[in-house]
Amino acid sequence: MSVPSPAERFARAEAARAFPVTAGFADMQRFELDEFQIAGCHALESGRSVLVAAPTGAGKTIVGEFAVHLAMREPADKAFYTTPMKALSNQKFRELVDVYGPDDVGLLTGDTNINGNARVVVMTTEVLRNMLYAGSPALRDLRYVVMDEVHYLADRFRGAVWEEVIIHLPPAVRLISLSATVSNAEEFGDWLDTVRGDTDVIVSETRPVPLEQHVLVRGDLLPLFDDRAGIATAQVNQELMRIRSFKGPTYENNRRVQASRSAAMSGSRGRDGQHRRPHRGGHRPVRSANAQRIERLDRPEVIELLARSNLLPAIFFIFSRAGCDAAVQQVRRSGARLTTPEERAEIRAIVEERTRTLLEEDLAVLGFWEWRENLERGVAAHHAGLLPAFKEVVEELFQRKLIKVVFATETLALGINMPARTVVLEKLEKFNGEARVAITSGEYTQLTGRAGRRGIDVEGHAVVQWTEGLDPQAVAALASRRTYPLNSSFRPTYNMAVNLIDQFGRARAREILESSFAQFQADRAVVGLARQVKESEESLAGYAKAMSCDKGDFAEYSSIRRELSDLEKLGRKDANASRQTRDTRQREISDLRRRMQRHPCHQCPDREHHARWAERYWKLKRTVERLRSQIDARTGTVARVFDRIVDVLATLDYVRVAADGTATLTASGRTMRRIYGERDLLVAESLRLELWGGLDAPSLAALACALVYEPRRDEAGMGERALPRGAFREALAQTLDLWQRLDDLERDSRLPGSEPPAAGLSLAMHSWARGVPLDRVLREADLAAGDFVRWAKQTIDLLDQMSLVAEPRLATVARRALESVRRGIVAYSSV
């Protein structure tokens, strides 16, 4: 580390005097704070809100932790720390408990409630939204709210929740928004400043651990960028371009390959503590006389190469769960063992401790023994189909440097603290449910952001494996573009509408919705469109002047000519029209031709010169009209959707609209305030019409599952699965009829409608609620254990809502159903 100059020491001393709390907090950290972290802390110490946009792994959460530190300095202040995922909430909860102790830190994630009245509470964003609408007493003395991963605001399904929270937080609350690097951070910051008051925008694009980019071509790790040019120029390594230019390149299987594997690069300090620079250039590929395609290394060979180059631990991103599991099995079959006897013993002890609450009879069903053996080898998979308990163990072991290789889907890149020395991308495309598509620059940045551990690695490494048709220029473009735009996905919902009307009235509710980031972005677009209209209108005036004619009104004359030309074109195109249509059109053409010939401008000697300017005039006028239509469509879009939702609610008697347009809630509307989720209207109507009154607890659990379950796309066309017998089928049929009526009403009101309930998991959920063993339930569900747990927890969440708002008998059944689903692997929690 360089010694600071006298001027730098003086500046630091001045900053410490001006911001003593920041200085004290910085002294408590293991690392020296970066400039952007210090700037964020200074903003908070000055009483302002802050938006911090920085790369993955840059340490932006330090600013959020400083907000918690500020709250804990005062006797009564509270701080809420929100995250988009329960796994992130669990992780942050554990970290804060380590700092402040269990008495002052709580956790609320929907299905977990630990010390909810603590001064520091970690929660999912939805929990805070619900607290704001319910006017929870826990909001009293709230001073700071940290919104981690705030770029989730762009999420199509959940993004609206972030905007609701930002808009509805009390004015005195300081907001700390932590985002990945986005290209429009200033625009987002301007909106935050508009709705929250003083907000500093702090953007850093510097990774604390530099990232080296490589392409793995058989046994060579070749640099993606030419060293002499530097990454700033995005100059691709010409070696890679030469390889691509070969029709069928190959490498000679001789000593050169073996040498390249052992001497390829090492990106950090080795066991001897000496820093070894990556291998540069390497040996040039030799094109054989009988050229063949480049063969890919098997995964065990890639791992061996990384191990010899001191590039483990590594995360291999594979964009399918089955691919991740198959990769682990491939490594297992190779006999690879990446751990020492001491590490294996430590792994076994941690696994036993973390899974001791799981039932013995479930372990075999979950593949526990093979999973544990793979962990002891230092290899694991990480994806959404994995049991949450297993995922948490993988994360802990990886953080402790006990697991050396993880094969993961992209969900691992979304905020979990699992940095590696190396990230390997086997492909640069993924299946999006409909087709294989290339990953975006934002996704590439998010994935490779896991490479490089602060305080451990001198540099991180991103490795792209060569595939047939790989374009090094395209890879370089992905690696060079670090940012992506943050666009709002906000849309009003029925639950949002009744809560806003209840708290603020209809007029104020419209104003609140018009202050959303969605409308802010639309209005900004309108500003740009209006500027185009203004510039175009100036051009129109110039064209009108250029086509003016001293014989008469040339605009009128050119309009006749255009109408005549359009009719003549239509006649030539529509040769199969009826005789009557053709005769009518011919009379119109003859009439227009007479009018044109009689017009004074027809005799002008400069007529065709004027006509050329007229053509430009009319073409630009059409463009202006189209721009004006776009402006009309965008202005007040969110409020217009809100009005349509209110119309639907009024039709169904959830709100009553007076002659002056004001709206008040009915008893049904007040019930809907506590129903959250995609099917808020369907659930509220089903409860109001008492469609589920005859159900027992397992049947109600099965029906609730049908309302939250979203079948995979590959389930389409599989035919109707078996359904629970008895009252469930009648209740489901009535619910589907109701959905159809509501969908028709929504579409008549120019709202998008919704998908019908899906009962594909209902039989399995019914069995689970009846106490059927796990192995049989998973066979019925045809799901991985992790997926079943996820849908079970969403079912529990809906049943919990029913237990609070339904009539007494059904509320009791909902509570029994909830408890019957929350057992075994569903009830497991490591927190």
PDB file of N, CA, C and O in Angstrom, residues 414-458:
ATOM      1  N   LEU A 414     -27.470 -13.789  -7.839  1.00  0.00           N
ATOM      2  CA  LEU A 414     -28.389 -12.725  -7.407  1.00  0.00           C
ATOM      3  C   LEU A 414     -28.215 -12.372  -5.941  1.00  0.00           C
ATOM      4  O   LEU A 414     -29.143 -12.471  -5.153  1.00  0.00           O
ATOM      5  N   GLY A 415     -27.013 -12.006  -5.564  1.00  0.00           N
ATOM      6  CA  GLY A 415     -26.854 -11.371  -4.260  1.00  0.00           C
ATOM      7  C   GLY A 415     -26.285 -12.230  -3.145  1.00  0.00           C
ATOM      8  O   GLY A 415     -25.774 -11.695  -2.178  1.00  0.00           O
ATOM      9  N   ILE A 416     -26.386 -13.575  -3.225  1.00  0.00           N
ATOM     10  CA  ILE A 416     -25.836 -14.407  -2.155  1.00  0.00           C
ATOM     11  C   ILE A 416     -24.329 -14.179  -2.078  1.00  0.00           C
ATOM     12  O   ILE A 416     -23.646 -14.134  -3.099  1.00  0.00           O
ATOM     13  N   ASN A 417     -23.804 -14.070  -0.874  1.00  0.00           N
ATOM     14  CA  ASN A 417     -22.382 -13.790  -0.701  1.00  0.00           C
ATOM     15  C   ASN A 417     -21.582 -15.079  -0.863  1.00  0.00           C
ATOM     16  O   ASN A 417     -21.244 -15.745   0.110  1.00  0.00           O
ATOM     17  N   MET A 418     -21.287 -15.449  -2.107  1.00  0.00           N
ATOM     18  CA  MET A 418     -20.481 -16.632  -2.399  1.00  0.00           C
ATOM     19  C   MET A 418     -19.453 -16.307  -3.479  1.00  0.00           C
ATOM     20  O   MET A 418     -19.510 -16.829  -4.587  1.00  0.00           O
ATOM     21  N   PRO A 419     -18.501 -15.443  -3.185  1.00  0.00           N
ATOM     22  CA  PRO A 419     -17.491 -15.131  -4.192  1.00  0.00           C
ATOM     23  C   PRO A 419     -16.501 -16.279  -4.355  1.00  0.00           C
ATOM     24  O   PRO A 419     -16.249 -17.038  -3.418  1.00  0.00           O
ATOM     25  N   ALA A 420     -15.934 -16.411  -5.556  1.00  0.00           N
ATOM     26  CA  ALA A 420     -14.954 -17.445  -5.857  1.00  0.00           C
ATOM     27  C   ALA A 420     -13.712 -16.784  -6.450  1.00  0.00           C
ATOM     28  O   ALA A 420     -13.714 -15.590  -6.751  1.00  0.00           O
ATOM     29  N   ARG A 421     -12.654 -17.557  -6.616  1.00  0.00           N
ATOM     30  CA  ARG A 421     -11.490 -17.013  -7.324  1.00  0.00           C
ATOM     31  C   ARG A 421     -11.766 -16.974  -8.823  1.00  0.00           C
ATOM     32  O   ARG A 421     -11.347 -16.049  -9.512  1.00  0.00           O
ATOM     33  N   THR A 422     -12.511 -17.982  -9.306  1.00  0.00           N
ATOM     34  CA  THR A 422     -12.748 -18.105 -10.751  1.00  0.00           C
ATOM     35  C   THR A 422     -14.205 -18.408 -11.021  1.00  0.00           C
ATOM     36  O   THR A 422     -14.839 -19.169 -10.289  1.00  0.00           O
ATOM     37  N   VAL A 423     -14.731 -17.801 -12.079  1.00  0.00           N
ATOM     38  CA  VAL A 423     -16.063 -18.125 -12.595  1.00  0.00           C
ATOM     39  C   VAL A 423     -15.892 -18.684 -13.997  1.00  0.00           C
ATOM     40  O   VAL A 423     -15.191 -18.102 -14.830  1.00  0.00           O
ATOM     41  N   VAL A 424     -16.517 -19.834 -14.254  1.00  0.00           N
ATOM     42  CA  VAL A 424     -16.438 -20.480 -15.561  1.00  0.00           C
ATOM     43  C   VAL A 424     -17.818 -20.455 -16.202  1.00  0.00           C
ATOM     44  O   VAL A 424     -18.806 -20.879 -15.580  1.00  0.00           O
ATOM     45  N   LEU A 425     -17.901 -19.947 -17.414  1.00  0.00           N
ATOM     46  CA  LEU A 425     -19.143 -19.961 -18.185  1.00  0.00           C
ATOM     47  C   LEU A 425     -18.982 -20.977 -19.310  1.00  0.00           C
ATOM     48  O   LEU A 425     -18.163 -20.791 -20.217  1.00  0.00           O
ATOM     49  N   GLU A 426     -19.741 -22.066 -19.229  1.00  0.00           N
ATOM     50  CA  GLU A 426     -19.615 -23.106 -20.251  1.00  0.00           C
ATOM     51  C   GLU A 426     -20.263 -22.692 -21.560  1.00  0.00           C
ATOM     52  O   GLU A 426     -19.848 -23.111 -22.628  1.00  0.00           O
ATOM     53  N   LYS A 427     -21.311 -21.881 -21.463  1.00  0.00           N
ATOM     54  CA  LYS A 427     -21.995 -21.377 -22.656  1.00  0.00           C
ATOM     55  C   LYS A 427     -22.421 -19.940 -22.403  1.00  0.00           C
ATOM     56  O   LYS A 427     -22.544 -19.515 -21.251  1.00  0.00           O
ATOM     57  N   LEU A 428     -22.656 -19.224 -23.467  1.00  0.00           N
ATOM     58  CA  LEU A 428     -23.101 -17.833 -23.364  1.00  0.00           C
ATOM     59  C   LEU A 428     -24.536 -17.685 -23.833  1.00  0.00           C
ATOM     60  O   LEU A 428     -24.952 -16.624 -24.283  1.00  0.00           O
ATOM     61  N   GLU A 429     -25.288 -18.758 -23.719  1.00  0.00           N
ATOM     62  CA  GLU A 429     -26.710 -18.710 -24.046  1.00  0.00           C
ATOM     63  C   GLU A 429     -27.458 -19.588 -23.057  1.00  0.00           C
ATOM     64  O   GLU A 429     -26.880 -20.472 -22.423  1.00  0.00           O
ATOM     65  N   LYS A 430     -28.757 -19.302 -22.925  1.00  0.00           N
ATOM     66  CA  LYS A 430     -29.563 -20.082 -21.999  1.00  0.00           C
ATOM     67  C   LYS A 430     -30.967 -20.224 -22.571  1.00  0.00           C
ATOM     68  O   LYS A 430     -31.380 -19.460 -23.455  1.00  0.00           O
ATOM     69  N   PHE A 431     -31.706 -21.196 -22.042  1.00  0.00           N
ATOM     70  CA  PHE A 431     -33.089 -21.426 -22.460  1.00  0.00           C
ATOM     71  C   PHE A 431     -34.001 -20.564 -21.603  1.00  0.00           C
ATOM     72  O   PHE A 431     -33.960 -20.649 -20.368  1.00  0.00           O
ATOM     73  N   ASN A 432     -34.796 -19.694 -22.225  1.00  0.00           N
ATOM     74  CA  ASN A 432     -35.656 -18.784 -21.455  1.00  0.00           C
ATOM     75  C   ASN A 432     -37.075 -19.316 -21.292  1.00  0.00           C
ATOM     76  O   ASN A 432     -37.982 -18.571 -20.911  1.00  0.00           O
ATOM     77  N   GLY A 433     -37.281 -20.601 -21.585  1.00  0.00           N
ATOM     78  CA  GLY A 433     -38.610 -21.187 -21.493  1.00  0.00           C
ATOM     79  C   GLY A 433     -39.247 -21.378 -22.849  1.00  0.00           C
ATOM     80  O   GLY A 433     -40.159 -22.177 -23.005  1.00  0.00           O
ATOM     81  N   GLU A 434     -38.751 -20.644 -23.839  1.00  0.00           N
ATOM     82  CA  GLU A 434     -39.302 -20.753 -25.187  1.00  0.00           C
ATOM     83  C   GLU A 434     -38.230 -21.013 -26.237  1.00  0.00           C
ATOM     84  O   GLU A 434     -38.460 -21.690 -27.220  1.00  0.00           O
ATOM     85  N   ALA A 435     -37.051 -20.452 -26.041  1.00  0.00           N
ATOM     86  CA  ALA A 435     -35.978 -20.600 -27.025  1.00  0.00           C
ATOM     87  C   ALA A 435     -34.643 -20.370 -26.337  1.00  0.00           C
ATOM     88  O   ALA A 435     -34.582 -19.846 -25.222  1.00  0.00           O
ATOM     89  N   ARG A 436     -33.580 -20.772 -27.012  1.00  0.00           N
ATOM     90  CA  ARG A 436     -32.239 -20.488 -26.513  1.00  0.00           C
ATOM     91  C   ARG A 436     -31.867 -19.071 -26.917  1.00  0.00           C
ATOM     92  O   ARG A 436     -31.936 -18.716 -28.093  1.00  0.00           O
ATOM     93  N   VAL A 437     -31.478 -18.259 -25.955  1.00  0.00           N
ATOM     94  CA  VAL A 437     -31.154 -16.856 -26.221  1.00  0.00           C
ATOM     95  C   VAL A 437     -29.793 -16.542 -25.614  1.00  0.00           C
ATOM     96  O   VAL A 437     -29.372 -17.153 -24.624  1.00  0.00           O
ATOM     97  N   ALA A 438     -29.101 -15.585 -26.207  1.00  0.00           N
ATOM     98  CA  ALA A 438     -27.806 -15.171 -25.692  1.00  0.00           C
ATOM     99  C   ALA A 438     -27.998 -14.417 -24.375  1.00  0.00           C
ATOM    100  O   ALA A 438     -28.981 -13.694 -24.197  1.00  0.00           O
ATOM    101  N   ILE A 439     -27.060 -14.586 -23.445  1.00  0.00           N
ATOM    102  CA  ILE A 439     -27.141 -13.828 -22.201  1.00  0.00           C
ATOM    103  C   ILE A 439     -26.817 -12.363 -22.498  1.00  0.00           C
ATOM    104  O   ILE A 439     -26.126 -12.048 -23.460  1.00  0.00           O
ATOM    105  N   THR A 440     -27.332 -11.477 -21.685  1.00  0.00           N
ATOM    106  CA  THR A 440     -27.122 -10.045 -21.888  1.00  0.00           C
ATOM    107  C   THR A 440     -25.821  -9.614 -21.207  1.00  0.00           C
ATOM    108  O   THR A 440     -25.247 -10.343 -20.396  1.00  0.00           O
ATOM    109  N   SER A 441     -25.381  -8.401 -21.527  1.00  0.00           N
ATOM    110  CA  SER A 441     -24.181  -7.878 -20.887  1.00  0.00           C
ATOM    111  C   SER A 441     -24.397  -7.734 -19.377  1.00  0.00           C
ATOM    112  O   SER A 441     -23.479  -7.965 -18.583  1.00  0.00           O
ATOM    113  N   GLY A 442     -25.630  -7.357 -18.972  1.00  0.00           N
ATOM    114  CA  GLY A 442     -25.927  -7.262 -17.549  1.00  0.00           C
ATOM    115  C   GLY A 442     -25.812  -8.610 -16.862  1.00  0.00           C
ATOM    116  O   GLY A 442     -25.271  -8.717 -15.753  1.00  0.00           O
ATOM    117  N   GLU A 443     -26.330  -9.665 -17.496  1.00  0.00           N
ATOM    118  CA  GLU A 443     -26.238 -11.011 -16.918  1.00  0.00           C
ATOM    119  C   GLU A 443     -24.778 -11.470 -16.854  1.00  0.00           C
ATOM    120  O   GLU A 443     -24.348 -12.071 -15.872  1.00  0.00           O
ATOM    121  N   TYR A 444     -24.015 -11.176 -17.910  1.00  0.00           N
ATOM    122  CA  TYR A 444     -22.597 -11.549 -17.920  1.00  0.00           C
ATOM    123  C   TYR A 444     -21.861 -10.863 -16.766  1.00  0.00           C
ATOM    124  O   TYR A 444     -21.077 -11.483 -16.050  1.00  0.00           O
ATOM    125  N   THR A 445     -22.142  -9.573 -16.582  1.00  0.00           N
ATOM    126  CA  THR A 445     -21.501  -8.819 -15.504  1.00  0.00           C
ATOM    127  C   THR A 445     -21.894  -9.379 -14.144  1.00  0.00           C
ATOM    128  O   THR A 445     -21.065  -9.503 -13.243  1.00  0.00           O
ATOM    129  N   GLN A 446     -23.168  -9.733 -13.986  1.00  0.00           N
ATOM    130  CA  GLN A 446     -23.647 -10.269 -12.706  1.00  0.00           C
ATOM    131  C   GLN A 446     -22.986 -11.608 -12.401  1.00  0.00           C
ATOM    132  O   GLN A 446     -22.577 -11.881 -11.269  1.00  0.00           O
ATOM    133  N   LEU A 447     -22.873 -12.456 -13.421  1.00  0.00           N
ATOM    134  CA  LEU A 447     -22.292 -13.782 -13.223  1.00  0.00           C
ATOM    135  C   LEU A 447     -20.799 -13.695 -12.916  1.00  0.00           C
ATOM    136  O   LEU A 447     -20.312 -14.282 -11.946  1.00  0.00           O
ATOM    137  N   THR A 448     -20.068 -12.972 -13.746  1.00  0.00           N
ATOM    138  CA  THR A 448     -18.620 -12.888 -13.548  1.00  0.00           C
ATOM    139  C   THR A 448     -18.259 -12.038 -12.339  1.00  0.00           C
ATOM    140  O   THR A 448     -17.125 -12.088 -11.855  1.00  0.00           O
ATOM    141  N   GLY A 449     -19.242 -11.266 -11.829  1.00  0.00           N
ATOM    142  CA  GLY A 449     -18.995 -10.464 -10.630  1.00  0.00           C
ATOM    143  C   GLY A 449     -18.676 -11.299  -9.413  1.00  0.00           C
ATOM    144  O   GLY A 449     -18.155 -10.783  -8.411  1.00  0.00           O
ATOM    145  N   ARG A 450     -18.974 -12.600  -9.453  1.00  0.00           N
ATOM    146  CA  ARG A 450     -18.666 -13.489  -8.336  1.00  0.00           C
ATOM    147  C   ARG A 450     -17.171 -13.813  -8.254  1.00  0.00           C
ATOM    148  O   ARG A 450     -16.715 -14.422  -7.281  1.00  0.00           O
ATOM    149  N   ALA A 451     -16.396 -13.479  -9.289  1.00  0.00           N
ATOM    150  CA  ALA A 451     -14.979 -13.846  -9.328  1.00  0.00           C
ATOM    151  C   ALA A 451     -14.131 -12.797  -8.614  1.00  0.00           C
ATOM    152  O   ALA A 451     -14.219 -11.613  -8.924  1.00  0.00           O
ATOM    153  N   GLY A 452     -13.325 -13.239  -7.666  1.00  0.00           N
ATOM    154  CA  GLY A 452     -12.424 -12.341  -6.954  1.00  0.00           C
ATOM    155  C   GLY A 452     -12.908 -12.066  -5.556  1.00  0.00           C
ATOM    156  O   GLY A 452     -13.932 -11.407  -5.374  1.00  0.00           O
ATOM    157  N   ARG A 453     -12.176 -12.546  -4.553  1.00  0.00           N
ATOM    158  CA  ARG A 453     -12.591 -12.397  -3.154  1.00  0.00           C
ATOM    159  C   ARG A 453     -11.768 -11.289  -2.510  1.00  0.00           C
ATOM    160  O   ARG A 453     -10.535 -11.379  -2.443  1.00  0.00           O
ATOM    161  N   ARG A 454     -12.472 -10.276  -2.067  1.00  0.00           N
ATOM    162  CA  ARG A 454     -11.802  -9.127  -1.489  1.00  0.00           C
ATOM    163  C   ARG A 454     -11.006  -9.538  -0.249  1.00  0.00           C
ATOM    164  O   ARG A 454     -11.507 -10.235   0.624  1.00  0.00           O
ATOM    165  N   GLY A 455      -9.749  -9.079  -0.193  1.00  0.00           N
ATOM    166  CA  GLY A 455      -8.893  -9.412   0.927  1.00  0.00           C
ATOM    167  C   GLY A 455      -8.236 -10.767   0.805  1.00  0.00           C
ATOM    168  O   GLY A 455      -7.407 -11.142   1.643  1.00  0.00           O
ATOM    169  N   ILE A 456      -8.590 -11.556  -0.211  1.00  0.00           N
ATOM    170  CA  ILE A 456      -8.016 -12.893  -0.392  1.00  0.00           C
ATOM    171  C   ILE A 456      -7.291 -12.975  -1.737  1.00  0.00           C
ATOM    172  O   ILE A 456      -6.154 -13.421  -1.819  1.00  0.00           O
ATOM    173  N   ASP A 457      -7.970 -12.506  -2.809  1.00  0.00           N
ATOM    174  CA  ASP A 457      -7.423 -12.621  -4.157  1.00  0.00           C
ATOM    175  C   ASP A 457      -6.858 -11.295  -4.644  1.00  0.00           C
ATOM    176  O   ASP A 457      -7.426 -10.227  -4.374  1.00  0.00           O
ATOM    177  N   VAL A 458      -5.758 -11.395  -5.373  1.00  0.00           N
ATOM    178  CA  VAL A 458      -5.201 -10.211  -6.020  1.00  0.00           C
ATOM    179  C   VAL A 458      -6.042  -9.848  -7.233  1.00  0.00           C
ATOM    180  O   VAL A 458      -6.206  -8.681  -7.582  1.00  0.00           O
TER     181      VAL A 458
END
